[in-house]
Tab-separated table of C-alpha atoms and ligand atoms in Angstrom:
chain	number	residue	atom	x	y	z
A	273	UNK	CA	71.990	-9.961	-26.047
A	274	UNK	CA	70.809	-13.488	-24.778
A	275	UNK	CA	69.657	-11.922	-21.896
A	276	UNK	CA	67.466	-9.413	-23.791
A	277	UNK	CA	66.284	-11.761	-25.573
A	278	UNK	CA	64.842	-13.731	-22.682
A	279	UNK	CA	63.143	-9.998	-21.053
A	280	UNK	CA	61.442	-9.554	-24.318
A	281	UNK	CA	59.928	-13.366	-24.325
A	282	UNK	CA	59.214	-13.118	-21.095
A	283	UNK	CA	57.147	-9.946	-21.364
A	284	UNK	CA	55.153	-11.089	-24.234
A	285	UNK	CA	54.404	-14.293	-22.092
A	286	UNK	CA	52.966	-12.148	-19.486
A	287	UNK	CA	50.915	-10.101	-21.867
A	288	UNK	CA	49.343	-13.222	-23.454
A	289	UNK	CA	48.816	-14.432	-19.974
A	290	UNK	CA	46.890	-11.150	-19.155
A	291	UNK	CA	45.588	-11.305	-22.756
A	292	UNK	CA	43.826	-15.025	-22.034
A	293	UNK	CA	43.227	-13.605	-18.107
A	294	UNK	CA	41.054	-11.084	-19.071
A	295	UNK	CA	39.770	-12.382	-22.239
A	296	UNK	CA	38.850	-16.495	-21.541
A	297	UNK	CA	35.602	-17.664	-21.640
A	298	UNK	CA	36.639	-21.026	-20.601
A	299	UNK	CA	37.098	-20.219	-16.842
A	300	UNK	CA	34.002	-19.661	-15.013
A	301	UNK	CA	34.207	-16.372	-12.838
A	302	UNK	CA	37.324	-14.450	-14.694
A	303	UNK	CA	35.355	-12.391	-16.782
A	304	UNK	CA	33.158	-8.900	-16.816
A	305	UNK	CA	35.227	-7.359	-13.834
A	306	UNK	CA	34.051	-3.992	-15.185
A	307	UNK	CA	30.797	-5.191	-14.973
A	308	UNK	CA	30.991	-6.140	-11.098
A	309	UNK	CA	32.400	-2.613	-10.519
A	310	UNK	CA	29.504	-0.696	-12.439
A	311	UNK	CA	26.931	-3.806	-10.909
A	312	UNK	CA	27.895	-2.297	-7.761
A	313	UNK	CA	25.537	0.636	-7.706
A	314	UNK	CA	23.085	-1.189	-10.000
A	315	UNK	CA	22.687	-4.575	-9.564
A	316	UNK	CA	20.881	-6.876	-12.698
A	317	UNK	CA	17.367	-7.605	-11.662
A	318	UNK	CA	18.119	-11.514	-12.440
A	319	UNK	CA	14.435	-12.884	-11.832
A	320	UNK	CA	13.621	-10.488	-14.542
A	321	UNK	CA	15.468	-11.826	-17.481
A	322	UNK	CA	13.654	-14.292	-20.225
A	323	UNK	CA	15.738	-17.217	-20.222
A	324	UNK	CA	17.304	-16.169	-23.460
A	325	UNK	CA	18.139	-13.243	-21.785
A	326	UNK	CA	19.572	-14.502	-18.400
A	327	UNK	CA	21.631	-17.029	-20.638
A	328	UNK	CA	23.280	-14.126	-22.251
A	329	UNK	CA	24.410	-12.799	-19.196
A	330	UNK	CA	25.427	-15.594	-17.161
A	331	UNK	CA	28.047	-16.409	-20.284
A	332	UNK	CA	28.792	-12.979	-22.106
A	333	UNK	CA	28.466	-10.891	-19.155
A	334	UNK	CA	29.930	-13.452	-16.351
A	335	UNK	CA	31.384	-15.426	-18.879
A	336	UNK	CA	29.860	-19.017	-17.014
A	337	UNK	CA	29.053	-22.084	-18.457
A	338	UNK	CA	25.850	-22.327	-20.532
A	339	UNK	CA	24.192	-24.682	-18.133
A	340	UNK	CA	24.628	-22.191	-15.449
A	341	UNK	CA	21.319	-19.990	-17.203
A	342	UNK	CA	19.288	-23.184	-16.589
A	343	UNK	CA	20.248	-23.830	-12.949
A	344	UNK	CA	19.487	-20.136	-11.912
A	345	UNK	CA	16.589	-20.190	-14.218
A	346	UNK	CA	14.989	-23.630	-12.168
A	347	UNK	CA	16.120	-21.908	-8.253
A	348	UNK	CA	14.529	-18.940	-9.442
A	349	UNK	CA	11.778	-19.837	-11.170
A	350	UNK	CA	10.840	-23.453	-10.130
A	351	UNK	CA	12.187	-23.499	-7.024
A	352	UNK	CA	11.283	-19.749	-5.732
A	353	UNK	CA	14.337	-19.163	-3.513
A	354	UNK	CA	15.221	-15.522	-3.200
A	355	UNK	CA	18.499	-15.495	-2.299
A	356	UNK	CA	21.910	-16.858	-4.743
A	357	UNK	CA	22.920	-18.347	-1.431
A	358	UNK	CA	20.102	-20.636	-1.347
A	359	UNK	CA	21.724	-22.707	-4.741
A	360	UNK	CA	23.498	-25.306	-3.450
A	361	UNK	CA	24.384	-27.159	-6.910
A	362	UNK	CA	26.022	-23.715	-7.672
A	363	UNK	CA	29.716	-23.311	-6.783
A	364	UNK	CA	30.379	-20.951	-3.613
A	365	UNK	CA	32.496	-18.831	-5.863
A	366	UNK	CA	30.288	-18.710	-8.175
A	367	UNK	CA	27.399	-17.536	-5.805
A	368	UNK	CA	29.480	-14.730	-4.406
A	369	UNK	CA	29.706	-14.093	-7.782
A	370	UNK	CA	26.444	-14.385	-8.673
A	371	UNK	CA	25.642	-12.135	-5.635
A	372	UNK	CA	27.821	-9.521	-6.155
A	373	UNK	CA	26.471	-9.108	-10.205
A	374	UNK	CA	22.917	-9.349	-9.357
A	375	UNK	CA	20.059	-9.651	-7.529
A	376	UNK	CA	16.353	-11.506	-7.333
A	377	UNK	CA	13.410	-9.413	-6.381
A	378	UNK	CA	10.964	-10.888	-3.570
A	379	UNK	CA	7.842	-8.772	-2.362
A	380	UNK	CA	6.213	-9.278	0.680
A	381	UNK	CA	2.992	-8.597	1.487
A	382	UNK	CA	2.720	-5.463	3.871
A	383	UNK	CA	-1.170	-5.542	3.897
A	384	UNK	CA	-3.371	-8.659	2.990
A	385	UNK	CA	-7.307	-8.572	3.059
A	386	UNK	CA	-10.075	-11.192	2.666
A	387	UNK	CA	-13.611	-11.125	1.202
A	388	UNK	CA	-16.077	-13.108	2.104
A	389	UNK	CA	-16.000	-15.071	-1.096
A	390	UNK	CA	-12.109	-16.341	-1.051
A	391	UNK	CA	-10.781	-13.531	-2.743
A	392	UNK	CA	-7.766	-11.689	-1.482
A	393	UNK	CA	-6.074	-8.830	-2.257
A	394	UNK	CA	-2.381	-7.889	-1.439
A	395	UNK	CA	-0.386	-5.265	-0.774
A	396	UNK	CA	2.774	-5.406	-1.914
A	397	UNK	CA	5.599	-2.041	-0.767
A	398	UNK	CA	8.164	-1.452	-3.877
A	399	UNK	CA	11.467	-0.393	-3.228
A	400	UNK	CA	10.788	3.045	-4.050
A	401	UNK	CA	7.444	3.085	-1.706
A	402	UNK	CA	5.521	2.727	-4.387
A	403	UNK	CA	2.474	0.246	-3.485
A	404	UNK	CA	0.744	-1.727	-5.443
A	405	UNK	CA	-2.078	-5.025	-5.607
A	406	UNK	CA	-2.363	-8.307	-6.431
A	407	UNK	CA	-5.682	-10.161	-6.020
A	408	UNK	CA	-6.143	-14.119	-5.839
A	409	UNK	CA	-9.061	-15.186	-6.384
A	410	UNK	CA	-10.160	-19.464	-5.939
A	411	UNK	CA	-13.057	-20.273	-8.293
A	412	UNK	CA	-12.059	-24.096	-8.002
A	413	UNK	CA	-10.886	-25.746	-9.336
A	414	UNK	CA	-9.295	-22.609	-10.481
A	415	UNK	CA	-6.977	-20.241	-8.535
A	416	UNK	CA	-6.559	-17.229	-10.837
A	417	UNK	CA	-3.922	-14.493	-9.611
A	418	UNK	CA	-4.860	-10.876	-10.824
A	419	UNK	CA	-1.361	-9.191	-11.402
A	420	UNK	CA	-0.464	-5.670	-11.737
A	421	UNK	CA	1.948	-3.788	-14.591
A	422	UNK	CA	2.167	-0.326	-13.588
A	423	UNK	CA	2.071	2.138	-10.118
A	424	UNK	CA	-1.121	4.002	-11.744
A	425	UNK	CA	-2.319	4.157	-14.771
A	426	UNK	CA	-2.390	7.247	-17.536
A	427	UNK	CA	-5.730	6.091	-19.317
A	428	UNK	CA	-7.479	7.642	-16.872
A	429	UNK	CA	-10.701	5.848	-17.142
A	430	UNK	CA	-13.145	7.457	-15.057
A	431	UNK	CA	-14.938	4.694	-13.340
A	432	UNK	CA	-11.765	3.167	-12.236
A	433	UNK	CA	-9.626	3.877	-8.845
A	434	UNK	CA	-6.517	3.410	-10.220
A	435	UNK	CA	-6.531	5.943	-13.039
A	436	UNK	CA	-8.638	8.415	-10.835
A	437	UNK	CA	-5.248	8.051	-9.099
A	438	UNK	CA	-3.097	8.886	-12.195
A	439	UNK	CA	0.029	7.527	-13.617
A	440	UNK	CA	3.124	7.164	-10.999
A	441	UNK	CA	5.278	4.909	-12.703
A	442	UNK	CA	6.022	1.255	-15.141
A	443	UNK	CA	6.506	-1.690	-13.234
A	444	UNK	CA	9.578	-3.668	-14.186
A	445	UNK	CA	9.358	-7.253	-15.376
A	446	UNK	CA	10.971	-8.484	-12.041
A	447	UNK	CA	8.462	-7.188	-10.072
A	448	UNK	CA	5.450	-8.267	-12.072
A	449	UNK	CA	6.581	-11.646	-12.023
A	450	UNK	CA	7.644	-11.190	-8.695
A	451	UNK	CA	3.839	-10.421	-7.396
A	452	UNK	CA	3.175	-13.764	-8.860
A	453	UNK	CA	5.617	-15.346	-6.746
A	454	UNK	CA	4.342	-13.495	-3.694
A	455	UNK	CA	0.836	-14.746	-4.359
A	456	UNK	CA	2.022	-17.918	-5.051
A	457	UNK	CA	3.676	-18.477	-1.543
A	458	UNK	CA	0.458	-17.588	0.034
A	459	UNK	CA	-1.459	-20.482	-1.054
A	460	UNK	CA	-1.252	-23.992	-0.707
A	461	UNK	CA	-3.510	-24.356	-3.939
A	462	UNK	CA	-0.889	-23.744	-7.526
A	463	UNK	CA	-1.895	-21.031	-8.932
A	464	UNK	CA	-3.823	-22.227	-12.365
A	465	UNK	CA	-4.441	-19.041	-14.546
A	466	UNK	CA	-3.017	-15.182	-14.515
A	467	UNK	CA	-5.087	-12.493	-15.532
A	468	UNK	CA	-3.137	-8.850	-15.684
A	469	UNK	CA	-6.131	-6.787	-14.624
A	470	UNK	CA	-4.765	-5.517	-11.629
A	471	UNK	CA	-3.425	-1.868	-12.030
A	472	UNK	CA	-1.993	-0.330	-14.892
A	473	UNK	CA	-2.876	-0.564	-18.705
A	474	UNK	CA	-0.649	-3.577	-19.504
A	475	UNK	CA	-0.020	-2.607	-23.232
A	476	UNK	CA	1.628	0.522	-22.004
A	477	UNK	CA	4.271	-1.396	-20.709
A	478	UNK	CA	4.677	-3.791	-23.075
A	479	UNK	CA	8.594	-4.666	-22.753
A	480	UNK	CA	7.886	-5.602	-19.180
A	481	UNK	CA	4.792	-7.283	-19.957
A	482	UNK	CA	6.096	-9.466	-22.875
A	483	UNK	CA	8.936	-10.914	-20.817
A	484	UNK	CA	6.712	-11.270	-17.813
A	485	UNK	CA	4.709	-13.313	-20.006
A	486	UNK	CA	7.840	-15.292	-21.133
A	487	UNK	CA	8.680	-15.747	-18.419
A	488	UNK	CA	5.614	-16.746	-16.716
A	489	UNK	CA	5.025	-19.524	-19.588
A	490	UNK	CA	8.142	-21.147	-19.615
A	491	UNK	CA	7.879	-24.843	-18.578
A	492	UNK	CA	11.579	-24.395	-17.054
A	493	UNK	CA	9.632	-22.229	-14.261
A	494	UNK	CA	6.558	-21.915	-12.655
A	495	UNK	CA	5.321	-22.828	-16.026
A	496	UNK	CA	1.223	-21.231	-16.410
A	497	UNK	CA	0.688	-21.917	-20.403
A	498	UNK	CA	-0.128	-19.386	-22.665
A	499	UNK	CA	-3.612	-20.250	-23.043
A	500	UNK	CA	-4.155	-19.404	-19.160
A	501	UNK	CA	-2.496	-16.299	-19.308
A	502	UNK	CA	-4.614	-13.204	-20.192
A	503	UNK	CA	-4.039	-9.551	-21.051
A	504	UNK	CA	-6.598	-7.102	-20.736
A	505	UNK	CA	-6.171	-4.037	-22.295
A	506	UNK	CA	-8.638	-1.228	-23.024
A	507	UNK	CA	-7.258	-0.345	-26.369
A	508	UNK	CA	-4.046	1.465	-27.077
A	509	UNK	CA	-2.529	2.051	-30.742
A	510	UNK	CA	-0.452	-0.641	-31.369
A	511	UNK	CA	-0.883	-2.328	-28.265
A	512	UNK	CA	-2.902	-5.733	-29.597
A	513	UNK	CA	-0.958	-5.850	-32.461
A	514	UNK	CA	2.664	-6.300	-30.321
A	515	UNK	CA	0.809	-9.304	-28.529
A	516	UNK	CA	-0.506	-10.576	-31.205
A	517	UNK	CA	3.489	-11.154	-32.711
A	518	UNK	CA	4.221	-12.740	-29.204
A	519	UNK	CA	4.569	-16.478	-29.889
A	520	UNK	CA	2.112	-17.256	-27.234
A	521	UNK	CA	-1.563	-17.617	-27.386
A	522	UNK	CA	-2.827	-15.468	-24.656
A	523	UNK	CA	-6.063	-14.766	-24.163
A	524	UNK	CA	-7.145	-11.444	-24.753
A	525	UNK	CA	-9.766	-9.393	-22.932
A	526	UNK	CA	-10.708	-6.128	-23.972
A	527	UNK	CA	-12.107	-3.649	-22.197
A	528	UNK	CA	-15.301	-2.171	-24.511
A	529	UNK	CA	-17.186	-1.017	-21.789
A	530	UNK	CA	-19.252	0.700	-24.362
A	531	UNK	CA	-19.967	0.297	-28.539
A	532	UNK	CA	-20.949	4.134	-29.076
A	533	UNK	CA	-18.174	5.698	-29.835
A	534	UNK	CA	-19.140	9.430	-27.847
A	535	UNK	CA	-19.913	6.742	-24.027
A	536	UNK	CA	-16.661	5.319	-24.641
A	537	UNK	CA	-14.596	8.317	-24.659
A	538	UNK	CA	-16.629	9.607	-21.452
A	539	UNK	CA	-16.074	6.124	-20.016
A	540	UNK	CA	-12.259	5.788	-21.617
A	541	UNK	CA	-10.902	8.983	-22.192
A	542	UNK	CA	-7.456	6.974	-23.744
A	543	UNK	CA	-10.405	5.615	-26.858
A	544	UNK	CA	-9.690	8.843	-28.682
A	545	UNK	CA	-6.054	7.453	-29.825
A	546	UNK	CA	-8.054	4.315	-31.243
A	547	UNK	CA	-11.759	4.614	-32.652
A	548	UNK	CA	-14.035	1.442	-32.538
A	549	UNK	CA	-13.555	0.795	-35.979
A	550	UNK	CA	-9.886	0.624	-35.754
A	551	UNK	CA	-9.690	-1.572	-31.791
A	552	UNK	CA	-12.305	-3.701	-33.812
A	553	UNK	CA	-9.658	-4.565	-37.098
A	554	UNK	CA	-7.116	-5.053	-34.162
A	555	UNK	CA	-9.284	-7.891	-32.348
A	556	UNK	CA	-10.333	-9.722	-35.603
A	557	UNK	CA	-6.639	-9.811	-36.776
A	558	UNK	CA	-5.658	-11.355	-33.232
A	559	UNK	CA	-8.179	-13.902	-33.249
A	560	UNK	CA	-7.140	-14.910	-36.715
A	561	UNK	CA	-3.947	-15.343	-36.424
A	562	UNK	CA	-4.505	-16.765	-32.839
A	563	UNK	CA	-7.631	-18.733	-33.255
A	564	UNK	CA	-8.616	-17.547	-30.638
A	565	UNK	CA	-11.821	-16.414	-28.922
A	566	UNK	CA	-11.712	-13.118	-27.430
A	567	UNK	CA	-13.375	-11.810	-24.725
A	568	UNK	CA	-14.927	-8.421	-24.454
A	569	UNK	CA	-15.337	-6.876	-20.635
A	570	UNK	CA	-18.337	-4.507	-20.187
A	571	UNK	CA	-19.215	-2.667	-16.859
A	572	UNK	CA	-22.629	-1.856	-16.511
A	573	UNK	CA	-23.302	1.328	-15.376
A	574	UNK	CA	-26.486	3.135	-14.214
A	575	UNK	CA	-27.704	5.433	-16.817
A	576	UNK	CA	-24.647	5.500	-18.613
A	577	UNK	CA	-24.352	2.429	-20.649
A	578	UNK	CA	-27.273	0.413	-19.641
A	579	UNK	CA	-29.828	1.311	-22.069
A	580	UNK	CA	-31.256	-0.639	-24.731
A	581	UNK	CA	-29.947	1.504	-27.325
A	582	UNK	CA	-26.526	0.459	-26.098
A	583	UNK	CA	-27.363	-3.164	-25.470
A	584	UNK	CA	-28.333	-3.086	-29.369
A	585	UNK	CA	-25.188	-1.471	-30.637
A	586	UNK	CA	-23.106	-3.708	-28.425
A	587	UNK	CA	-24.848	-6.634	-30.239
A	588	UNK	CA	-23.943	-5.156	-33.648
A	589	UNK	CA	-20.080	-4.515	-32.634
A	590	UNK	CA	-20.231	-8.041	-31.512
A	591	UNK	CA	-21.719	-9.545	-34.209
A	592	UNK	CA	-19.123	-10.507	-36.415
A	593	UNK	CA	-16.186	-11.163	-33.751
A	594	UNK	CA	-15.375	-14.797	-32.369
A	595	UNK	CA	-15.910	-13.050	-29.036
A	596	UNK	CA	-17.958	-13.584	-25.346
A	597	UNK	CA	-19.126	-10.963	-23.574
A	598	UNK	CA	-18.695	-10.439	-19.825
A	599	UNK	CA	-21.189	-8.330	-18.434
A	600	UNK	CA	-19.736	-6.971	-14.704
A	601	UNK	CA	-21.895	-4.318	-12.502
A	602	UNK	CA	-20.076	-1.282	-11.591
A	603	UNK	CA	-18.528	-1.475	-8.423
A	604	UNK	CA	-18.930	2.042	-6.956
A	605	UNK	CA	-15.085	4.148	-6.238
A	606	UNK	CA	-15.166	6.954	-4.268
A	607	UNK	CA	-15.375	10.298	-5.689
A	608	UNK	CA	-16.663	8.757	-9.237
A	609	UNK	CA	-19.707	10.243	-10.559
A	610	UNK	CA	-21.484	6.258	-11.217
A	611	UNK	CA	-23.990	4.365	-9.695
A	612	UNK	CA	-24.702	0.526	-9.817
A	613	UNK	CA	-27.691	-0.061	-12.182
A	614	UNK	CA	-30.561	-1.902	-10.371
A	615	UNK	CA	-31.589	-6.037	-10.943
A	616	UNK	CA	-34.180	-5.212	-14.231
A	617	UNK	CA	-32.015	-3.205	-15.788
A	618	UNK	CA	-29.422	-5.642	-16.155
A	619	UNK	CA	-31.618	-8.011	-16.959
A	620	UNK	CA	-33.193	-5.947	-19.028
A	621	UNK	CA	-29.641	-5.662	-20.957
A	622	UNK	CA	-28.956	-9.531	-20.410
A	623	UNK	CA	-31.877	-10.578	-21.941
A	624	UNK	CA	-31.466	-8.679	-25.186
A	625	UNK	CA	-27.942	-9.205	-25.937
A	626	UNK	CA	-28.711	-13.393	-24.969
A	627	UNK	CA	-30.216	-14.669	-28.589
A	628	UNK	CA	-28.132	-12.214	-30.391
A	629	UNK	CA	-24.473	-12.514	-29.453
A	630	UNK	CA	-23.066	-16.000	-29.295
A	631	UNK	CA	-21.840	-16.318	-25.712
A	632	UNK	CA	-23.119	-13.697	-22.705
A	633	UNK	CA	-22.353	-14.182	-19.031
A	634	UNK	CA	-22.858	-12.091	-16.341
A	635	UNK	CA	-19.917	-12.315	-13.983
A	636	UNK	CA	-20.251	-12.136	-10.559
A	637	UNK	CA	-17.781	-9.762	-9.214
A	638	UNK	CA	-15.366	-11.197	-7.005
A	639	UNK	CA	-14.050	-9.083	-4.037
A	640	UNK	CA	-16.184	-5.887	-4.412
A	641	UNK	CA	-16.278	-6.039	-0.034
A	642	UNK	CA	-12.790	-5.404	-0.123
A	643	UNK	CA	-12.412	-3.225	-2.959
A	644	UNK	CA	-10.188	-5.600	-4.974
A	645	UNK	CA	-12.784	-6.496	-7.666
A	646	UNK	CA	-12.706	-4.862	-11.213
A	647	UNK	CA	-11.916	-1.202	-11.614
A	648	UNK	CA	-11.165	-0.851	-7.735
A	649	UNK	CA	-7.488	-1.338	-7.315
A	650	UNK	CA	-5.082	1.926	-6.056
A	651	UNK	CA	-4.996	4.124	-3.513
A	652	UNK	CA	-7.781	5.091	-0.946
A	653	UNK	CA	-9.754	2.115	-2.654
A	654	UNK	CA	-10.740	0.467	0.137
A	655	UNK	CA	-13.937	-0.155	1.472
A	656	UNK	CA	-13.756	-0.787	5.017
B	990	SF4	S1	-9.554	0.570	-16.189
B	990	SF4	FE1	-7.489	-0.194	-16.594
B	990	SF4	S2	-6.767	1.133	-18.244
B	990	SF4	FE2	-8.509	2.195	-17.336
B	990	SF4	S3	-7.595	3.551	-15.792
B	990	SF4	FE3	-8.154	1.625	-14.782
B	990	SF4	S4	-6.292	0.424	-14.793
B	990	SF4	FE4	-6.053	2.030	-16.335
């Protein structure tokens, strides 16, 4: 009976043991074995998790230590290495660990060119072939980096490349932050301000773009503050309004392009889901609960939205938004139906919006040699 006795305790010893084996947080590494199996074919795309999120997963998931998040967070994001390997303040075990769970996304450059003004536009070859561009542009004592959100675009704007080109697919966060840190290595110079107005309508990838942005802004990593960050978005339902919940305050540049409702939709087909009226209520609510300016991006185009009747409705859109205006001549695509407008016609427009809007400037347009400036990004873009 005794002897019983002592198979039965022993057997529930060994099932607690198992119990506490399988089930401790406590011990760094003994947890998530299912998720190593499954991580096998799909690996977590670490260098795209928000902090909150990577913390989560280093202790639920991998059932770490807390402070682990922060360490990874710092190689990642502070420190730029690309491989777990590289983390020397991280246990070997726990590397291998690390390693076998997940992975951090580098892209390298497969084609780089320069303009003659400093501007330079990258190449960068996704995993699935996909490629996609990244400009840098020095204005010092600026360095801005011009980042990407999508393989294509859907809007299908017709004086742009990249929706010419159509829609391929969303880039995930990893590799939107990841372009950043591609840029980054580049240049001697920090990188000062981001601007996503590379490819792709950011708002129509908003998950990736919000955590990007988290990501981008967190003074754990490579730490660009809100207020240098900004999105530019031609107006999509709903798509101001998520970033204007975002804690951050990003600067916002819309892409108008035209105040007449019937140019616009020729200009950006996508307007018809949002009317003036309504991507109008959208800015004034962000800059009031922002306080902050806006800006609003127009392309001047010959005989299409270079009149005076459009210079004058322009001026009444404007009127009543905490807004600048950035006036940009078109830079010509190929197979797009446009033509620059000539020096007095811009003027012409310049000069009538200047003593009735509050702030006009008429950007130069960085790049347009190499095709990397506004609206020239994507495929067969190039102009050399
Ligand atoms: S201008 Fe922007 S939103 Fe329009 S097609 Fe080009 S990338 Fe897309």
């Amino acid at each position: 009976m005794r002897f019983f006795i002592v198979i039965s305790s022993l057997s529930k010893l060994l099932k607690y043991m198992y119990y506490i084996y399988t089930h401790s947080s406590m011990v760094e590494g003994k947890r998530c074995m299912q998720t190593n199996e499954s991580s096998k074919e799909q690996k977590v795309k670490v260098s795209g998790l928000t902090f909150a999120q990577l913390k989560k997963w280093v202790t639920v998931d991998l059932g770490m230590k807390p402070y682990r998040a922060q360490q990874l967070f710092s190689w990642i994001h502070l420190k730029r290495v690309i491989s777990f390997h590289q983390m020397t303040d991280i246990s070997l075990s726990a590397r291998n660990r690390l390693d076998r769970a997940g992975e951090i996304t580098a892209l390298e450059s497969c084609d780089t060119i320069a303009a003659d003004d400093g501007t330079v536009k990258y190449s960068f070859a996704l995993e699935d072939s996909e490629v996609i561009e990244s400009v840098l542009i020095p204005d010092s004592p600026r360095l801005t980096a011009c980042l990407s959100t999508q393989a294509g675009c859907r809007c299908g704007c017709t004086f742009c490349q990249t929706g010419r080109g159509g829609f391929r697919r969303n880039l995930r966060t990893d590799e939107i932050v990841a372009q950043l840190y591609g840029l980054q290595s580049s240049s001697n110079d920090r990188i000062t301000n981001v601007v996503f107005m590379g490819m792709g309508e950011p708002m129509d990838n908003f998950p990736a773009l919000s955590d990007a942005l988290s990501i981008i802004s967190d003074d754990r990593g490579i730490c660009i503050g809100a207020r240098k960050i900004t999105v530019s978005t031609v107006g999509i339902p709903g798509g101001i309004e998520k970033l204007t919940q975002l804690d951050g305050q990003y600067g916002l540049a819309v892409s108008l392009h035209s105040a007449v409702e019937s140019t616009r939709l020729k200009l950006v087909p996508v307007a018809k889901t949002l009317p003036l009226r309504e991507l109008k209520r959208d800015m004034k609510d962000y800059i009031s609960r922002k306080g902050r300016r806006i800006t609003l991006e127009y392309c001047l185009i010959a005989g299409i939205n270079d009149s005076l009747e459009e210079a004058s409705a322009l001026a009444e859109f404007a009127g009543d938004i905490e807004c600048k205006i950035n006036l940009l001549i078109y830079n010509p695509v190929e197979g797009a139906p446009y033509r620059r407008p000539d020096t007095e016609s811009v003027n012409r427009f310049m000069h009538y919006l200047y003593p009735r809007c509050q702030a006009v400037m008429l950007r130069r347009s960085r790049g347009s040699d190499i095709a990397a400036a506004c609206g020239q990004l994507g495929p067969g873009a190039r102009n050399d």
